[in-house]
Tab-separated table of C-alpha atoms in Angstrom:
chain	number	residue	atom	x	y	z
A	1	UNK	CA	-15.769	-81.985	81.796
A	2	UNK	CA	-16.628	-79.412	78.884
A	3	UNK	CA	-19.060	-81.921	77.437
A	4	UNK	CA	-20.851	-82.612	80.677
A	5	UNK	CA	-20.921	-78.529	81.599
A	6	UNK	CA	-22.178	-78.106	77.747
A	7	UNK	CA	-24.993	-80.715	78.495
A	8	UNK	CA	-26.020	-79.461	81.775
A	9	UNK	CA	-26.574	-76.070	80.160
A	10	UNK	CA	-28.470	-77.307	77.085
A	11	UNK	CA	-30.649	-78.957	79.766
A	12	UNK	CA	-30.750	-75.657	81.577
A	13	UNK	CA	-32.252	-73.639	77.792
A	14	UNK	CA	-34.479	-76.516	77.599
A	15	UNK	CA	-36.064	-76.457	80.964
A	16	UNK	CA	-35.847	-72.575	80.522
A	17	UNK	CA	-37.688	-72.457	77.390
A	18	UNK	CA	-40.351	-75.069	78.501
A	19	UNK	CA	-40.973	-72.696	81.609
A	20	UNK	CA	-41.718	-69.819	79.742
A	21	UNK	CA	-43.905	-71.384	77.115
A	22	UNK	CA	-45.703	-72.997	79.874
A	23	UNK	CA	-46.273	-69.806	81.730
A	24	UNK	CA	-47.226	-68.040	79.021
A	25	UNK	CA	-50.199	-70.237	77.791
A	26	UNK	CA	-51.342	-70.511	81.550
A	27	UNK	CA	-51.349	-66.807	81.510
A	28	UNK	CA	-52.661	-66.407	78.676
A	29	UNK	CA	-51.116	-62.952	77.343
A	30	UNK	CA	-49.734	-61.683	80.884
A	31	UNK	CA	-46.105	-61.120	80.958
A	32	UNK	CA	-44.728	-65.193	81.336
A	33	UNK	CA	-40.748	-64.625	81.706
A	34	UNK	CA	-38.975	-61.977	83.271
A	35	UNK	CA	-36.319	-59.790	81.657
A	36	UNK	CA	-33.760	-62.000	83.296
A	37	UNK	CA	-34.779	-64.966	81.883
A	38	UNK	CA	-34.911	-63.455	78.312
A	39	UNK	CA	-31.678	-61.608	78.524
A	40	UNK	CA	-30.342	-65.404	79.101
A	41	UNK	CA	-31.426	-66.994	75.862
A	42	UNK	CA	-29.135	-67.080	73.200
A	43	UNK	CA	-29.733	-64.738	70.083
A	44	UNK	CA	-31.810	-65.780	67.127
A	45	UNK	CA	-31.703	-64.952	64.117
A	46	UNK	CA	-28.385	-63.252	63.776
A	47	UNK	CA	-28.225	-60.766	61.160
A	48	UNK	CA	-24.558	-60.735	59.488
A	49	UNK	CA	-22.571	-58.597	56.329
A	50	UNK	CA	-20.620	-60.952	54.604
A	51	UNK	CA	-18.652	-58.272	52.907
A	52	UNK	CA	-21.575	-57.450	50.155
A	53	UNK	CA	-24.462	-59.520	50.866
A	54	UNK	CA	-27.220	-59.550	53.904
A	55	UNK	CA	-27.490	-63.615	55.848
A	56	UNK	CA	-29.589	-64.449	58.565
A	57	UNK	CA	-28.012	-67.420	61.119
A	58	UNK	CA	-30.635	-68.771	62.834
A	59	UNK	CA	-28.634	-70.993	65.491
A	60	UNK	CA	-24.665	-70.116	66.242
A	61	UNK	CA	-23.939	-73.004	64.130
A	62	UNK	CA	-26.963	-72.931	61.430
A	63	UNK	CA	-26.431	-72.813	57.173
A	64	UNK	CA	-26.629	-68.815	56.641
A	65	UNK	CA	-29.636	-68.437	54.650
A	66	UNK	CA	-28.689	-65.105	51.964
A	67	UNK	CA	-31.516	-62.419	52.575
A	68	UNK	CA	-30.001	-59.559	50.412
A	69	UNK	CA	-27.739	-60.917	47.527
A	70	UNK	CA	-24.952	-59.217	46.029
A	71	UNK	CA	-25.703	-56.720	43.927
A	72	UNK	CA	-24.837	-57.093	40.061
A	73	UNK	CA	-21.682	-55.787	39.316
A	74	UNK	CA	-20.737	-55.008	42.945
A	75	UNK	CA	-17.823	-58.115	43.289
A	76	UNK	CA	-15.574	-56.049	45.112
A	77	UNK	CA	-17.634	-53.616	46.377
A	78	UNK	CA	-19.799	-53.695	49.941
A	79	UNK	CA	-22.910	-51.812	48.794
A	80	UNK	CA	-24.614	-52.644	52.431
A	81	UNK	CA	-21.880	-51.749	54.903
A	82	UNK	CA	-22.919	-49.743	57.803
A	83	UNK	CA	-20.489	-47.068	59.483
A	84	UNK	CA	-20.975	-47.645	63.726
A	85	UNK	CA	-23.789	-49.993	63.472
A	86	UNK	CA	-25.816	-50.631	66.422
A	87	UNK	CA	-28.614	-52.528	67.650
A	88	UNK	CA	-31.802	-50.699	69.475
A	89	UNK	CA	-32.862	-52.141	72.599
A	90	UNK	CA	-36.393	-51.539	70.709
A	91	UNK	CA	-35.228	-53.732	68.168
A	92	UNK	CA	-34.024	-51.894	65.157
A	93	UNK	CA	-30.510	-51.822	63.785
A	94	UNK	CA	-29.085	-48.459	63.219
A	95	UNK	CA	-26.086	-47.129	60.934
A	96	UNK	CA	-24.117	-44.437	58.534
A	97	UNK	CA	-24.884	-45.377	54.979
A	98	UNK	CA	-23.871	-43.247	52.305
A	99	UNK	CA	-24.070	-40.069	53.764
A	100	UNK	CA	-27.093	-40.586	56.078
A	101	UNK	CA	-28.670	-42.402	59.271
A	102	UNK	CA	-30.317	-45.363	58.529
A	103	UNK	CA	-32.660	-47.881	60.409
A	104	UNK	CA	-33.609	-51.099	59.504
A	105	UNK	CA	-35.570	-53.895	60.876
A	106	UNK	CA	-33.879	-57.297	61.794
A	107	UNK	CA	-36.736	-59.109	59.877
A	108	UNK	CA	-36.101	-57.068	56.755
A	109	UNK	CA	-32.006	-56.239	57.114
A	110	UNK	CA	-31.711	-55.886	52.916
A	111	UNK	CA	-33.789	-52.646	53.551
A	112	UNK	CA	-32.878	-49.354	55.415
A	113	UNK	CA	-35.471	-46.733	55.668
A	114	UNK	CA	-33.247	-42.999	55.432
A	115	UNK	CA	-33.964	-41.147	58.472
A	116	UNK	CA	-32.148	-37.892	57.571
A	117	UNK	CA	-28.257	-37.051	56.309
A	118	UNK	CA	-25.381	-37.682	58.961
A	119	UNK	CA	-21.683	-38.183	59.794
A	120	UNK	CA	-22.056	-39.885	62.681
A	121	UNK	CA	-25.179	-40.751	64.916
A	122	UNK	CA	-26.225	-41.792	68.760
A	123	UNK	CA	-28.750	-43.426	69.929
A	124	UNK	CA	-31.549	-42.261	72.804
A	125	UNK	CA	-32.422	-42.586	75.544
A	126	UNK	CA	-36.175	-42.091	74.328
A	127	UNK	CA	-36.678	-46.014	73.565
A	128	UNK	CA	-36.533	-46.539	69.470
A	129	UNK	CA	-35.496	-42.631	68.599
A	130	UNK	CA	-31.667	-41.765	67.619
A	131	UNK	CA	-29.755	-38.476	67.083
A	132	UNK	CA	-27.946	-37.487	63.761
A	133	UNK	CA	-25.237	-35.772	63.512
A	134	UNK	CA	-24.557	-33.386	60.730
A	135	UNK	CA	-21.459	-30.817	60.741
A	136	UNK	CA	-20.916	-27.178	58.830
A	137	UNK	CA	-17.866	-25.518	57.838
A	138	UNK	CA	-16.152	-23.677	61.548
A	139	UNK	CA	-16.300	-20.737	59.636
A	140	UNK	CA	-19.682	-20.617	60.105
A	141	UNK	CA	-17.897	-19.701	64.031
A	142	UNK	CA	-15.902	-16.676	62.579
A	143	UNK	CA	-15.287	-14.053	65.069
A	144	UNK	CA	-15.270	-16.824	68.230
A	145	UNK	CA	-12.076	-17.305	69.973
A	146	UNK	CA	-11.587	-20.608	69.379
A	147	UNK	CA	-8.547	-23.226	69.374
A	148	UNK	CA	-7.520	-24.305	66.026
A	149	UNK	CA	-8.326	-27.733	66.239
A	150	UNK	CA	-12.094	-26.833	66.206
A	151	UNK	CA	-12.771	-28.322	62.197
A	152	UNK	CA	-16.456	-28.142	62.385
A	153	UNK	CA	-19.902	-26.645	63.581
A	154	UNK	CA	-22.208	-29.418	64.843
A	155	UNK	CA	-26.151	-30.124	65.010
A	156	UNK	CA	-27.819	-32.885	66.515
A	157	UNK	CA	-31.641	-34.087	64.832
A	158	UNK	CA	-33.662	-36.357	67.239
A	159	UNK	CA	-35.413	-39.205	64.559
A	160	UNK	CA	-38.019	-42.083	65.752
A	161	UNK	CA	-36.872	-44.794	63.301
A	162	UNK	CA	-40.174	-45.079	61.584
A	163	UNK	CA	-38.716	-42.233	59.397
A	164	UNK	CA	-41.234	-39.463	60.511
A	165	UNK	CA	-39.123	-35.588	60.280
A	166	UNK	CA	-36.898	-34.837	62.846
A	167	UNK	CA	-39.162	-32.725	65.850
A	168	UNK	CA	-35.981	-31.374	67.776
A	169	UNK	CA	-33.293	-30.077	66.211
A	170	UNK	CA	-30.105	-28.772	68.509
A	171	UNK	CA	-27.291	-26.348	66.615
A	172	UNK	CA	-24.096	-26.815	68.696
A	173	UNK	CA	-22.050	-23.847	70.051
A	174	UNK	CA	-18.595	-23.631	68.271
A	175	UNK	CA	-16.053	-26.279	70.123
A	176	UNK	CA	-18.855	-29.046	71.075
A	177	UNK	CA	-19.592	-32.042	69.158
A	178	UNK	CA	-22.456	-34.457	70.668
A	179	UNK	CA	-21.117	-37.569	70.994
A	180	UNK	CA	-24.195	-39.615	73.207
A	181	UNK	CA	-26.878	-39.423	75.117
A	182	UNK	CA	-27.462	-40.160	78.730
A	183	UNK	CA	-30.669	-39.832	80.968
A	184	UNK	CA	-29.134	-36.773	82.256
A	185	UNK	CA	-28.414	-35.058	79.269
A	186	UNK	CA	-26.531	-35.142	76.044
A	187	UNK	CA	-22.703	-36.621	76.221
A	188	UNK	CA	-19.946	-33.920	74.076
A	189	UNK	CA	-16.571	-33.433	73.780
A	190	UNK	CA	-15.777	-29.877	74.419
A	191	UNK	CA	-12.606	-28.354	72.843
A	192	UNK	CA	-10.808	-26.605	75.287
A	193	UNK	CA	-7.388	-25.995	73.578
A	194	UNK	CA	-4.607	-27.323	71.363
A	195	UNK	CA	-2.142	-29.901	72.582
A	196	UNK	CA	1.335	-29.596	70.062
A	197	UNK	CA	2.750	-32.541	69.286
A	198	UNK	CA	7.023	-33.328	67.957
A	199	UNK	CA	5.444	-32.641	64.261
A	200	UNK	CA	3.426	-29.393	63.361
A	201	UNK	CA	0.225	-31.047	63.446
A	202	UNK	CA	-1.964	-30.302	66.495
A	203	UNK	CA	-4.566	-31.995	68.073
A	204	UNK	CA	-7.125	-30.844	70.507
A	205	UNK	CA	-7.894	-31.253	74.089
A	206	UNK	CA	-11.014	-31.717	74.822
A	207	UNK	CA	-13.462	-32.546	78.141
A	208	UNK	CA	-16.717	-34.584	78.319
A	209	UNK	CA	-19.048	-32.784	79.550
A	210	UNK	CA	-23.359	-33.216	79.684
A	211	UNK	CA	-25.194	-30.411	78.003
A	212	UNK	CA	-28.409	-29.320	78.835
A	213	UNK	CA	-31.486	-29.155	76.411
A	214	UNK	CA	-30.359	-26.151	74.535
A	215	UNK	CA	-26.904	-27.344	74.076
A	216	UNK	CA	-25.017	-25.323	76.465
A	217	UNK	CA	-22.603	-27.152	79.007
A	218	UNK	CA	-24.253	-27.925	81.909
A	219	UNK	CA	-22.026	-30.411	83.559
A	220	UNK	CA	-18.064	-31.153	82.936
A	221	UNK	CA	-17.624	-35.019	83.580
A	222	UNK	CA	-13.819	-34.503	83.011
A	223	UNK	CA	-11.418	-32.929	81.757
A	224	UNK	CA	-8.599	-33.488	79.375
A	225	UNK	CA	-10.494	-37.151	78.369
A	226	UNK	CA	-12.261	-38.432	75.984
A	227	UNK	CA	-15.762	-40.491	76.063
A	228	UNK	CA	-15.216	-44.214	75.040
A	229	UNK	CA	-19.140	-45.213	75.291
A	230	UNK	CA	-22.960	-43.799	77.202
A	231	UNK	CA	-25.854	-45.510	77.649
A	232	UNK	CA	-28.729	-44.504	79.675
A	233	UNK	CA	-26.725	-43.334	83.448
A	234	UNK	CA	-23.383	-44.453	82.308
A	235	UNK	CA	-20.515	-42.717	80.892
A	236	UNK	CA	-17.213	-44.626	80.189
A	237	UNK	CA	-14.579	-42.450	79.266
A	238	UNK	CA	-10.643	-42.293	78.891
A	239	UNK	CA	-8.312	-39.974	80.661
A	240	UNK	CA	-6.126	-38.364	78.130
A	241	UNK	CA	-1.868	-38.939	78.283
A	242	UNK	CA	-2.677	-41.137	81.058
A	243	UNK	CA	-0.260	-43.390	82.175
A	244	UNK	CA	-1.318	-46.212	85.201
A	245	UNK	CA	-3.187	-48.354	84.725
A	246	UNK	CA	-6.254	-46.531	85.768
A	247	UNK	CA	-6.966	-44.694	82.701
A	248	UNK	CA	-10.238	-45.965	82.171
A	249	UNK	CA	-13.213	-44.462	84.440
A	250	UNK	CA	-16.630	-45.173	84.747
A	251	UNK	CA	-18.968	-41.739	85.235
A	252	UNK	CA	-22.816	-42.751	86.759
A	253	UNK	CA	-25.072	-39.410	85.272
A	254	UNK	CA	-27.081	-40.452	88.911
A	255	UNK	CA	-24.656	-39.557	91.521
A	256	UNK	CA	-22.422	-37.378	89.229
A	257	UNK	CA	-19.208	-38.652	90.348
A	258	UNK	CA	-16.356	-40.865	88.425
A	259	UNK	CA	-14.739	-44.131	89.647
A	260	UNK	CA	-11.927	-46.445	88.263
A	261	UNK	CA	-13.517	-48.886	85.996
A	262	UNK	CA	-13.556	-52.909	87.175
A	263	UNK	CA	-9.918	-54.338	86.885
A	264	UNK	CA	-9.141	-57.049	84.990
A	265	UNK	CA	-6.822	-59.943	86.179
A	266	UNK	CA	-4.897	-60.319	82.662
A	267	UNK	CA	-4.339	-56.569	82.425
A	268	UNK	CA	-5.525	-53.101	81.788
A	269	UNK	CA	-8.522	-52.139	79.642
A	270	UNK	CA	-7.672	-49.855	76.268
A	271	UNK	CA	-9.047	-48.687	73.224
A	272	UNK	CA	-12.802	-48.233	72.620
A	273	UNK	CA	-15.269	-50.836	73.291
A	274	UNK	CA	-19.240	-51.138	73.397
A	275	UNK	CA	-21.559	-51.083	75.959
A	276	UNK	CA	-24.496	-52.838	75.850
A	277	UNK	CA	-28.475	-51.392	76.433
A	278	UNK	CA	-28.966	-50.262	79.641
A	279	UNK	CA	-25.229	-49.772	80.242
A	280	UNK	CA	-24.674	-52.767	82.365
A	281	UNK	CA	-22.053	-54.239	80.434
A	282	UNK	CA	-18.874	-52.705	78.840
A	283	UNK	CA	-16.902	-55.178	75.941
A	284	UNK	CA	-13.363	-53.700	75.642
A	285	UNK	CA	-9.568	-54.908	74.518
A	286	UNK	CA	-7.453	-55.525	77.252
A	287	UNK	CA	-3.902	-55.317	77.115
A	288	UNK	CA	-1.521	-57.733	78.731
A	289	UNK	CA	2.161	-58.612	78.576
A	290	UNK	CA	1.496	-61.849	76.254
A	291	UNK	CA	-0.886	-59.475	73.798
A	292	UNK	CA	-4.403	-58.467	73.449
A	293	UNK	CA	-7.556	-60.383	75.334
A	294	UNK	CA	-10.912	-59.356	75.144
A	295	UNK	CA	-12.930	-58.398	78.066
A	296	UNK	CA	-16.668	-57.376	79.507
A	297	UNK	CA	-16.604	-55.424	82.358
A	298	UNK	CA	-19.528	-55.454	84.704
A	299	UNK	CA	-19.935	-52.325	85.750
A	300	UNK	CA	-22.856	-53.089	88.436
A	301	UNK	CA	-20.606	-56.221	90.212
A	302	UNK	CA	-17.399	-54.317	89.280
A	303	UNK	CA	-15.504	-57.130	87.753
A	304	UNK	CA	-14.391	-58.412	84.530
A	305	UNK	CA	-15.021	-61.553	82.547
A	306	UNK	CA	-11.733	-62.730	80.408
A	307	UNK	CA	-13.066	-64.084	77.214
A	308	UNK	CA	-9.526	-65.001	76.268
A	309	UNK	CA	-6.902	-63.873	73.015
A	310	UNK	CA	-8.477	-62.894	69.286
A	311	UNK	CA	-6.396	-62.546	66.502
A	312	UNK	CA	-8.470	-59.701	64.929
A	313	UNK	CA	-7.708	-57.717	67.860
A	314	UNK	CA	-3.717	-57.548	67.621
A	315	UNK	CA	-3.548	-55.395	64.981
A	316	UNK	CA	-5.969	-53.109	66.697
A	317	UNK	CA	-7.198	-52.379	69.904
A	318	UNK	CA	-10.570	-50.649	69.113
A	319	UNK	CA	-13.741	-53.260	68.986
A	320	UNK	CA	-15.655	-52.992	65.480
A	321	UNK	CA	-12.237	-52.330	63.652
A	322	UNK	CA	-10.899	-55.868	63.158
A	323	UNK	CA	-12.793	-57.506	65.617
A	324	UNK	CA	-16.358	-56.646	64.938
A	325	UNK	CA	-19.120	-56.843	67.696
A	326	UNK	CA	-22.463	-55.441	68.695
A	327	UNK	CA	-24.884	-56.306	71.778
A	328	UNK	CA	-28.354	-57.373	71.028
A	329	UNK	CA	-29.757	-57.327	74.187
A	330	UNK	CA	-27.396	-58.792	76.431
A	331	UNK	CA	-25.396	-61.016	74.281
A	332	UNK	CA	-22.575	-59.811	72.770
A	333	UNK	CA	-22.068	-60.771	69.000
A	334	UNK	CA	-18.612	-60.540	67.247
A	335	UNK	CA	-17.247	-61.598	64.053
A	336	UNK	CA	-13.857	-61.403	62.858
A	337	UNK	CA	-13.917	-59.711	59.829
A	338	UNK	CA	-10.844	-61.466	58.076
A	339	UNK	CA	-11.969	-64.821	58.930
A	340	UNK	CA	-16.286	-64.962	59.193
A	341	UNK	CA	-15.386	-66.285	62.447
A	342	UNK	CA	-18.752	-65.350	64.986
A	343	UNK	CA	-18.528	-65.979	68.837
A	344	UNK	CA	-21.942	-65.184	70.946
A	345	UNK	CA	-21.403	-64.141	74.756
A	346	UNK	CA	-24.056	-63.892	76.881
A	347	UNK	CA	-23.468	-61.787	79.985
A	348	UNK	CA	-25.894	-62.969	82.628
A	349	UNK	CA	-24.952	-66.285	82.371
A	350	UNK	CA	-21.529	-66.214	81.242
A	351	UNK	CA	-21.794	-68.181	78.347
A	352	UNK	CA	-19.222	-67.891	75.291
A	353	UNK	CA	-20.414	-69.949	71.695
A	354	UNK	CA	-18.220	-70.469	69.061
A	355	UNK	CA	-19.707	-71.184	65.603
A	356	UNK	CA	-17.875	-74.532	64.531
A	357	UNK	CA	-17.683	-73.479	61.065
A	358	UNK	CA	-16.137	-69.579	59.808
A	359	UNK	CA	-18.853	-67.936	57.799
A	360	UNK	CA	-17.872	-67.223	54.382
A	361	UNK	CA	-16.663	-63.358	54.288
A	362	UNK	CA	-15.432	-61.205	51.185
A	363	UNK	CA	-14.014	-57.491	51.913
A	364	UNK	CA	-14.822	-57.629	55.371
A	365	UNK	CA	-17.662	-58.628	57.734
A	366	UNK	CA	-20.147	-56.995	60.182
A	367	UNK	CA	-22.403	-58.355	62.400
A	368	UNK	CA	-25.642	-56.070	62.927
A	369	UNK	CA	-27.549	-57.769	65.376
A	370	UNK	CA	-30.414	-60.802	65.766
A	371	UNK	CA	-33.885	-60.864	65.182
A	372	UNK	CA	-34.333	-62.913	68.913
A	373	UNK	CA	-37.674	-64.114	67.933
């Protein structure tokens, strides 16, 4: 029965291709194929880290073909990892390299062009243009009354990925770092006090709450939580010391109100996931009695797709830490990094790909995204 499904949808891509490429030339430059029929071709051109040098994969189960080599002298060393990489709807794949935002093309992955210096970044919602992050000393907040747990002062730097200076530049108030963007503003965590725990150390409650264009909290989404993932009106975020099995919520920045996110049948949703362009789909561990599955939740149909058990996620239950992945369009690329093992899901159409053979990893593996040309 797998065989004969697997044929009828390779007949499916075939007539699908054929259709466009058809339409196209009969149109001769007018849009041929609608965004539904591209978000259901497979990815091309996958861009993968092998733990210190750049491949391309053409097909799921195609020779990698090295585009940035290892460095001399670099054997146990990843000179091209990327902290929170992410791939653009417009294209480009963005990430924290050595102190600083970087963009590069899926064409060109061996090169990043520097877009400015960062600890973390966010993309927005201003198609092809991301935010950096950069942070100053909290005693540049001296004087405020603030909770203890506030370790930083944070500005935000709005960059078009071509490289061109930053044209807005945000400072923070003390007790907000920007964590996302969403049509309706930008996504922070706002400190609101300290929570104590059996030790000394402290850590700090915070809310999620949408800012307004000077930085100043316009809107509390919720409080004692924690955001998980935005993208354009969505907001998925955590409620803190929660424990049903509703923890996770799903905030739309349109209507302004929260609801439980889709349920899955195996079990209950934890740890932070990725949500793909557009904020459709939400890739997340889920937790069940037997161990750790990994599910999308479609947060437009409100339900959940089990893609079944992966043995990078049981030692952790945040995506990108063992178990890395990354949506390029609407598929949903992983790799394990221990293994080189790389799965493609595509959401409309539910299908799951398995490359036959594990890609050939040292310290690690990332996948970045796919060219899809």
């Amino acid at each position: 029965m797998a065989a004969t499904q697997g044929s009828v949808r390779d007949a499916r891509h075939r007539r699908l291709v054929a259709v466009c490429a058809a339409t196209v030339l009969a149109l001769a430059g007018a849009a041929g194929c609608s965004q539904d029929d591209t978000d259901e071709q497979p990815a091309q051109g996958v861009v993968v880290n092998l733990g210190g040098e750049i491949a391309v994969v053409k097909r799921i189960d195609a020779k990698p073909e090295v585009v940035g080599p290892r460095p001399d002298g670099t054997e146990k060393l990843d000179t091209y990892r990327l902290t929170a990489p992410r791939q653009l709807s417009a294209g480009d794949i963005v990430g924290i390299r050595d102190g600083g935002v970087v963009a590069i093309s899926p064409d060109e992955p061996s090169k990043a062009t520097l877009l400015g210096q960062a600890t973390a970044w966010f993309p927005g919602v201003d198609n092809g243009k991301v935010w950096a992050v950069t942070e100053q000393s909290a005693a540049a907040c001296e004087g405020q009354e603030l909770p203890t747990t506030v370790r930083a002062k944070y500005t935000v730097a709005e960059h078009e990925t071509s490289g061109r200076p930053a044209r807005r530049v945000i400072p923070m108030p003390c007790g907000i770092e920007p964590v996302a963007q969403t049509s309706r503003g930008i996504v922070a965590h706002q400190t609101t006090g300290d929570v104590t725990g059996s030790g000394n150390a402290a850590r700090a409650r915070t809310s999620v709450v949408l800012l307004d264009q000077n930085g100043a909290t316009n809107t509390v989404v919720a409080e004692s939580a924690t955001m998980l993932a935005a993208d354009a009106d969505q907001i998925v975020w955590r409620a803190d010391e929660c424990a049903t099995n509703t923890c996770t919520k799903i905030y739309d920045a349109g209507s302004g109100k929260s609801r439980n996110a889709p349920t899955c049948e195996a079990g209950d949703p934890v740890g932070t996931g990725t949500l793909a362009p557009g904020g459709r789909w939400y890739a997340t561990a889920v937790r069940t009695d037997n161990g750790t599955r990994l599910g999308v939740l479609d947060l437009v149909e409100d339900s959940c797709r089990d893609l079944g058990a992966f043995t990078a996620l049981d030692n952790s239950a945040d995506l990108d830490e063992s178990l890395a992945a990354t949506w390029s369009r609407a598929n949903l690329l992983m790799i394990d990094q221990g293994t080189g093992e790389l799965i493609e899901y595509n959401a409309p159409t539910g299908r799951v790909e398995r490359r036959r053979e594990a890609l050939p990893v040292t310290n690690g593996a990332q996948v970045w995204g796919a060219r899809n040309s």
